[in-house]
Amino acid sequence: MTPHQQGNETDHHDDHDHGGSTHRHAHPGAAGQDSQQQNPSQNHGHDHGQDHSTMGHGVDHSGHEQMFRRRFWICLVLSIPVLLYSPTLQEWLGFAMPGFPGSQWLTPLFSVIVFAYGGVPFLQMAWPELRNRQPGMMTLISLAIIVAFIYSLATLVIPNTMGFFWELVTLIDIMLLGHWLEMRSVRQASGALNELAKLMPDTAERLNEDGSVEEVTVSELKSDDKV
């Protein structure tokens, strides 16, 4: 391979990475970029093989999807006692659950479990936003569930107050459901992009300056070529 072809191949990889799905952004680091520039032929195989299978961060989204789905269903089941023994809902819907010794602690107990299992992941994801001083959606969700949780616990020792336990578990369930559906949509969209990437041709017809048409491999194309 001539130096001119090597330069063309390197230029093609730079353009292909930014025009496809910016695969290298998923693996930042100066050392990795230097290695890719030194081995352009290996980069081409990596970009069309491994990176196409993980386009759009499909692996991470798949893991988040499974996590949110599992936590949603578990928290939904744990929320049922909170809703049934909530005095507010009993008054609104006109029903009464049978009482037993310790039944007054069912609502706060299951609310704590739902908060610890379903709410803590939002707190963990909000921490990078706060650390980078870029509050976002996770910060807002965390603020809402923390305020509801702390206030509801305080009502256990403050007389003539009513907690927001059923509102707390309902909010957590809704947030888990929403993020589960979001991650599933992202995964499906990434899968569609992967299928489109498989349709990319291996060769192209390049129009030379003299008007002739030349069939070349995609790796030989440059950014200013006419195809």
mmCIF file of C-alpha atoms in Angstrom:
data_model
loop_
_atom_site.group_PDB
_atom_site.id
_atom_site.type_symbol
_atom_site.label_atom_id
_atom_site.label_comp_id
_atom_site.label_asym_id
_atom_site.label_seq_id
_atom_site.Cartn_x
_atom_site.Cartn_y
_atom_site.Cartn_z
ATOM 1 C CA MET A 1 0.000 0.000 0.000
ATOM 2 C CA THR A 2 1.414 3.385 -0.978
ATOM 3 C CA PRO A 3 1.632 6.312 1.468
ATOM 4 C CA HIS A 4 -1.101 8.071 -0.552
ATOM 5 C CA GLN A 5 -3.461 5.109 -0.039
ATOM 6 C CA GLN A 6 -2.615 4.977 3.644
ATOM 7 C CA GLY A 7 -3.530 8.654 3.944
ATOM 8 C CA ASN A 8 -6.769 8.057 2.074
ATOM 9 C CA GLU A 9 -7.630 5.152 4.318
ATOM 10 C CA THR A 10 -6.935 7.159 7.447
ATOM 11 C CA ASP A 11 -9.045 10.053 6.142
ATOM 12 C CA HIS A 12 -11.837 7.648 5.358
ATOM 13 C CA HIS A 13 -11.874 6.290 8.875
ATOM 14 C CA ASP A 14 -12.054 9.750 10.329
ATOM 15 C CA ASP A 15 -14.981 10.629 8.092
ATOM 16 C CA HIS A 16 -16.687 7.282 8.528
ATOM 17 C CA ASP A 17 -16.576 7.498 12.286
ATOM 18 C CA HIS A 18 -18.193 10.937 12.306
ATOM 19 C CA GLY A 19 -20.697 10.208 9.566
ATOM 20 C CA GLY A 20 -21.867 6.820 10.831
ATOM 21 C CA SER A 21 -22.575 7.001 14.506
ATOM 22 C CA THR A 22 -19.405 8.491 16.006
ATOM 23 C CA HIS A 23 -18.308 5.124 17.363
ATOM 24 C CA ARG A 24 -15.088 6.365 18.920
ATOM 25 C CA HIS A 25 -16.928 8.673 21.308
ATOM 26 C CA ALA A 26 -17.965 5.602 23.246
ATOM 27 C CA HIS A 27 -14.293 4.857 23.920
ATOM 28 C CA PRO A 28 -12.628 8.186 24.761
ATOM 29 C CA GLY A 29 -8.955 8.498 25.546
ATOM 30 C CA ALA A 30 -5.836 9.841 23.882
ATOM 31 C CA ALA A 31 -4.048 6.500 24.029
ATOM 32 C CA GLY A 32 -6.854 4.750 22.203
ATOM 33 C CA GLN A 33 -6.957 7.418 19.496
ATOM 34 C CA ASP A 34 -3.202 7.193 18.944
ATOM 35 C CA SER A 35 -3.443 3.438 18.579
ATOM 36 C CA GLN A 36 -6.285 3.779 16.077
ATOM 37 C CA GLN A 37 -4.356 6.285 13.989
ATOM 38 C CA GLN A 38 -1.282 4.032 13.937
ATOM 39 C CA ASN A 39 -3.304 1.011 12.768
ATOM 40 C CA PRO A 40 -5.893 2.234 10.247
ATOM 41 C CA SER A 41 -6.523 -1.220 8.813
ATOM 42 C CA GLN A 42 -7.343 -2.603 12.242
ATOM 43 C CA ASN A 43 -9.590 0.373 12.878
ATOM 44 C CA HIS A 44 -11.668 -0.447 9.824
ATOM 45 C CA GLY A 45 -12.356 -3.961 11.039
ATOM 46 C CA HIS A 46 -13.137 -2.718 14.506
ATOM 47 C CA ASP A 47 -15.508 -0.012 13.295
ATOM 48 C CA HIS A 48 -17.494 -2.342 11.049
ATOM 49 C CA GLY A 49 -17.484 -5.261 13.449
ATOM 50 C CA GLN A 50 -17.524 -4.643 17.151
ATOM 51 C CA ASP A 51 -18.721 -1.032 17.109
ATOM 52 C CA HIS A 52 -21.631 -1.696 14.774
ATOM 53 C CA SER A 53 -22.879 -4.281 17.234
ATOM 54 C CA THR A 54 -22.851 -1.699 20.011
ATOM 55 C CA MET A 55 -24.008 1.327 18.022
ATOM 56 C CA GLY A 56 -25.923 3.786 20.163
ATOM 57 C CA HIS A 57 -24.545 2.252 23.374
ATOM 58 C CA GLY A 58 -26.878 -0.712 22.958
ATOM 59 C CA VAL A 59 -25.138 -2.756 25.635
ATOM 60 C CA ASP A 60 -25.480 -0.093 28.308
ATOM 61 C CA HIS A 61 -29.090 0.628 27.396
ATOM 62 C CA SER A 62 -29.923 -3.049 27.476
ATOM 63 C CA GLY A 63 -28.496 -3.312 30.991
ATOM 64 C CA HIS A 64 -30.439 -0.255 32.124
ATOM 65 C CA GLU A 65 -33.593 -1.615 30.534
ATOM 66 C CA GLN A 66 -33.363 -4.873 32.455
ATOM 67 C CA MET A 67 -32.559 -3.045 35.683
ATOM 68 C CA PHE A 68 -35.482 -0.630 35.422
ATOM 69 C CA ARG A 69 -37.896 -3.389 34.428
ATOM 70 C CA ARG A 70 -36.914 -5.618 37.329
ATOM 71 C CA ARG A 71 -37.090 -2.818 39.879
ATOM 72 C CA PHE A 72 -40.405 -1.568 38.514
ATOM 73 C CA TRP A 73 -42.210 -4.872 38.931
ATOM 74 C CA ILE A 74 -40.760 -5.527 42.377
ATOM 75 C CA CYS A 75 -41.556 -2.016 43.589
ATOM 76 C CA LEU A 76 -45.043 -2.232 42.098
ATOM 77 C CA VAL A 77 -45.781 -5.326 44.177
ATOM 78 C CA LEU A 78 -44.283 -3.735 47.297
ATOM 79 C CA SER A 79 -46.422 -0.640 46.725
ATOM 80 C CA ILE A 80 -49.709 -2.545 46.978
ATOM 81 C CA PRO A 81 -49.734 -2.705 50.821
ATOM 82 C CA VAL A 82 -48.844 0.990 50.958
ATOM 83 C CA LEU A 83 -51.802 1.893 48.768
ATOM 84 C CA LEU A 84 -54.261 -0.431 50.500
ATOM 85 C CA TYR A 85 -53.398 0.774 54.005
ATOM 86 C CA SER A 86 -53.142 4.448 53.093
ATOM 87 C CA PRO A 87 -55.755 6.376 55.134
ATOM 88 C CA THR A 88 -56.107 8.934 52.368
ATOM 89 C CA LEU A 89 -56.934 6.385 49.682
ATOM 90 C CA GLN A 90 -59.275 4.525 52.008
ATOM 91 C CA GLU A 91 -61.160 7.749 52.624
ATOM 92 C CA TRP A 92 -61.266 8.714 48.951
ATOM 93 C CA LEU A 93 -62.368 5.303 47.694
ATOM 94 C CA GLY A 94 -64.602 4.468 50.633
ATOM 95 C CA PHE A 95 -63.085 1.187 51.806
ATOM 96 C CA ALA A 96 -61.349 -0.021 54.953
ATOM 97 C CA MET A 97 -58.668 -2.665 55.349
ATOM 98 C CA PRO A 98 -58.750 -4.982 58.366
ATOM 99 C CA GLY A 99 -56.391 -3.899 61.111
ATOM 100 C CA PHE A 100 -54.041 -6.066 63.132
ATOM 101 C CA PRO A 101 -51.275 -5.398 65.650
ATOM 102 C CA GLY A 102 -48.579 -3.413 63.846
ATOM 103 C CA SER A 103 -50.689 -2.712 60.757
ATOM 104 C CA GLN A 104 -50.047 1.019 61.181
ATOM 105 C CA TRP A 105 -46.392 0.363 60.341
ATOM 106 C CA LEU A 106 -47.088 -1.383 57.039
ATOM 107 C CA THR A 107 -47.215 1.849 55.062
ATOM 108 C CA PRO A 108 -43.927 3.375 56.292
ATOM 109 C CA LEU A 109 -42.139 0.004 56.272
ATOM 110 C CA PHE A 110 -42.923 -0.852 52.663
ATOM 111 C CA SER A 111 -42.343 2.758 51.625
ATOM 112 C CA VAL A 112 -38.808 2.602 53.005
ATOM 113 C CA ILE A 113 -38.199 -0.627 51.074
ATOM 114 C CA VAL A 114 -39.519 0.866 47.840
ATOM 115 C CA PHE A 115 -37.407 3.988 48.345
ATOM 116 C CA ALA A 116 -34.267 1.964 49.066
ATOM 117 C CA TYR A 117 -34.715 -0.420 46.150
ATOM 118 C CA GLY A 118 -36.408 1.702 43.512
ATOM 119 C CA GLY A 119 -35.406 5.235 44.464
ATOM 120 C CA VAL A 120 -31.717 4.882 45.268
ATOM 121 C CA PRO A 121 -30.722 4.219 41.605
ATOM 122 C CA PHE A 122 -32.042 7.673 40.725
ATOM 123 C CA LEU A 123 -29.928 9.161 43.517
ATOM 124 C CA GLN A 124 -26.858 7.367 42.198
ATOM 125 C CA MET A 125 -27.459 8.658 38.682
ATOM 126 C CA ALA A 126 -28.077 12.180 39.974
ATOM 127 C CA TRP A 127 -24.704 12.347 41.709
ATOM 128 C CA PRO A 128 -22.659 12.793 38.489
ATOM 129 C CA GLU A 129 -24.998 15.617 37.477
ATOM 130 C CA LEU A 130 -24.425 17.409 40.762
ATOM 131 C CA ARG A 131 -20.702 16.704 40.708
ATOM 132 C CA ASN A 132 -20.421 18.249 37.237
ATOM 133 C CA ARG A 133 -22.697 21.117 38.282
ATOM 134 C CA GLN A 134 -25.124 20.194 35.518
ATOM 135 C CA PRO A 135 -28.398 19.269 37.242
ATOM 136 C CA GLY A 136 -30.776 17.391 34.997
ATOM 137 C CA MET A 137 -33.748 15.069 35.096
ATOM 138 C CA MET A 138 -32.211 12.655 37.597
ATOM 139 C CA THR A 139 -31.548 15.534 39.967
ATOM 140 C CA LEU A 140 -35.185 16.641 39.804
ATOM 141 C CA ILE A 141 -36.470 13.115 40.378
ATOM 142 C CA SER A 142 -34.097 12.608 43.291
ATOM 143 C CA LEU A 143 -35.111 15.909 44.857
ATOM 144 C CA ALA A 144 -38.796 14.992 44.643
ATOM 145 C CA ILE A 145 -38.483 11.544 46.196
ATOM 146 C CA ILE A 146 -36.039 12.699 48.896
ATOM 147 C CA VAL A 147 -38.330 15.506 50.032
ATOM 148 C CA ALA A 148 -41.363 13.203 50.074
ATOM 149 C CA PHE A 149 -39.420 10.502 51.912
ATOM 150 C CA ILE A 150 -37.942 12.740 54.614
ATOM 151 C CA TYR A 151 -41.198 14.584 55.216
ATOM 152 C CA SER A 152 -43.165 11.342 55.446
ATOM 153 C CA LEU A 153 -40.726 9.923 57.989
ATOM 154 C CA ALA A 154 -40.974 13.137 60.000
ATOM 155 C CA THR A 155 -44.753 12.777 60.217
ATOM 156 C CA LEU A 156 -44.254 9.584 62.210
ATOM 157 C CA VAL A 157 -42.983 11.619 65.172
ATOM 158 C CA ILE A 158 -44.768 14.932 64.530
ATOM 159 C CA PRO A 159 -48.390 14.869 65.744
ATOM 160 C CA ASN A 160 -51.328 15.987 63.601
ATOM 161 C CA THR A 161 -49.444 15.514 60.330
ATOM 162 C CA MET A 162 -50.015 13.143 57.436
ATOM 163 C CA GLY A 163 -47.272 11.559 55.394
ATOM 164 C CA PHE A 164 -46.953 11.193 51.648
ATOM 165 C CA PHE A 165 -46.064 7.515 51.637
ATOM 166 C CA TRP A 166 -48.490 6.442 48.920
ATOM 167 C CA GLU A 167 -47.498 9.432 46.798
ATOM 168 C CA LEU A 168 -43.835 8.506 47.294
ATOM 169 C CA VAL A 169 -44.163 4.903 46.129
ATOM 170 C CA THR A 170 -46.426 5.913 43.251
ATOM 171 C CA LEU A 171 -43.897 8.486 42.048
ATOM 172 C CA ILE A 172 -41.067 5.958 42.205
ATOM 173 C CA ASP A 173 -43.125 3.362 40.322
ATOM 174 C CA ILE A 174 -44.001 5.852 37.587
ATOM 175 C CA MET A 175 -40.387 6.974 37.214
ATOM 176 C CA LEU A 176 -39.174 3.378 36.989
ATOM 177 C CA LEU A 177 -41.820 2.564 34.389
ATOM 178 C CA GLY A 178 -40.985 5.644 32.339
ATOM 179 C CA HIS A 179 -37.264 4.944 32.290
ATOM 180 C CA TRP A 180 -37.845 1.276 31.477
ATOM 181 C CA LEU A 181 -39.929 2.242 28.438
ATOM 182 C CA GLU A 182 -37.355 4.862 27.459
ATOM 183 C CA MET A 183 -34.471 2.390 27.573
ATOM 184 C CA ARG A 184 -36.492 -0.126 25.565
ATOM 185 C CA SER A 185 -37.186 2.484 22.897
ATOM 186 C CA VAL A 186 -33.497 3.383 22.750
ATOM 187 C CA ARG A 187 -32.560 -0.283 22.361
ATOM 188 C CA GLN A 188 -35.051 -0.779 19.548
ATOM 189 C CA ALA A 189 -33.824 2.348 17.783
ATOM 190 C CA SER A 190 -30.224 1.182 18.154
ATOM 191 C CA GLY A 191 -31.163 -2.176 16.670
ATOM 192 C CA ALA A 192 -32.658 -0.454 13.645
ATOM 193 C CA LEU A 193 -29.460 1.554 13.181
ATOM 194 C CA ASN A 194 -27.415 -1.644 13.386
ATOM 195 C CA GLU A 195 -29.476 -3.178 10.597
ATOM 196 C CA LEU A 196 -28.981 -0.084 8.455
ATOM 197 C CA ALA A 197 -25.238 -0.182 9.096
ATOM 198 C CA LYS A 198 -25.108 -3.734 7.718
ATOM 199 C CA LEU A 199 -26.428 -2.406 4.395
ATOM 200 C CA MET A 200 -23.405 -0.145 3.877
ATOM 201 C CA PRO A 201 -21.630 -1.105 0.615
ATOM 202 C CA ASP A 202 -18.010 -2.254 0.544
ATOM 203 C CA THR A 203 -17.221 -0.474 -2.736
ATOM 204 C CA ALA A 204 -18.129 2.812 -4.387
ATOM 205 C CA GLU A 205 -17.793 4.412 -7.819
ATOM 206 C CA ARG A 206 -15.521 7.441 -7.675
ATOM 207 C CA LEU A 207 -15.679 10.181 -10.311
ATOM 208 C CA ASN A 208 -12.160 11.220 -11.271
ATOM 209 C CA GLU A 209 -11.088 14.663 -12.478
ATOM 210 C CA ASP A 210 -10.862 13.459 -16.091
ATOM 211 C CA GLY A 211 -14.496 12.381 -15.990
ATOM 212 C CA SER A 212 -13.802 8.669 -15.754
ATOM 213 C CA VAL A 213 -15.530 6.458 -13.221
ATOM 214 C CA GLU A 214 -13.448 4.177 -11.033
ATOM 215 C CA GLU A 215 -14.712 1.504 -8.684
ATOM 216 C CA VAL A 216 -12.775 1.616 -5.421
ATOM 217 C CA THR A 217 -13.159 0.216 -1.952
ATOM 218 C CA VAL A 218 -14.759 2.396 0.666
ATOM 219 C CA SER A 219 -11.478 2.554 2.561
ATOM 220 C CA GLU A 220 -9.863 4.389 -0.371
ATOM 221 C CA LEU A 221 -12.353 7.263 -0.411
ATOM 222 C CA LYS A 222 -11.433 10.722 0.822
ATOM 223 C CA SER A 223 -13.648 13.474 2.140
ATOM 224 C CA ASP A 224 -13.450 15.518 -1.089
ATOM 225 C CA ASP A 225 -14.064 12.618 -3.494
ATOM 226 C CA LYS A 226 -17.088 12.641 -5.788
ATOM 227 C CA VAL A 227 -18.958 9.362 -5.770
#
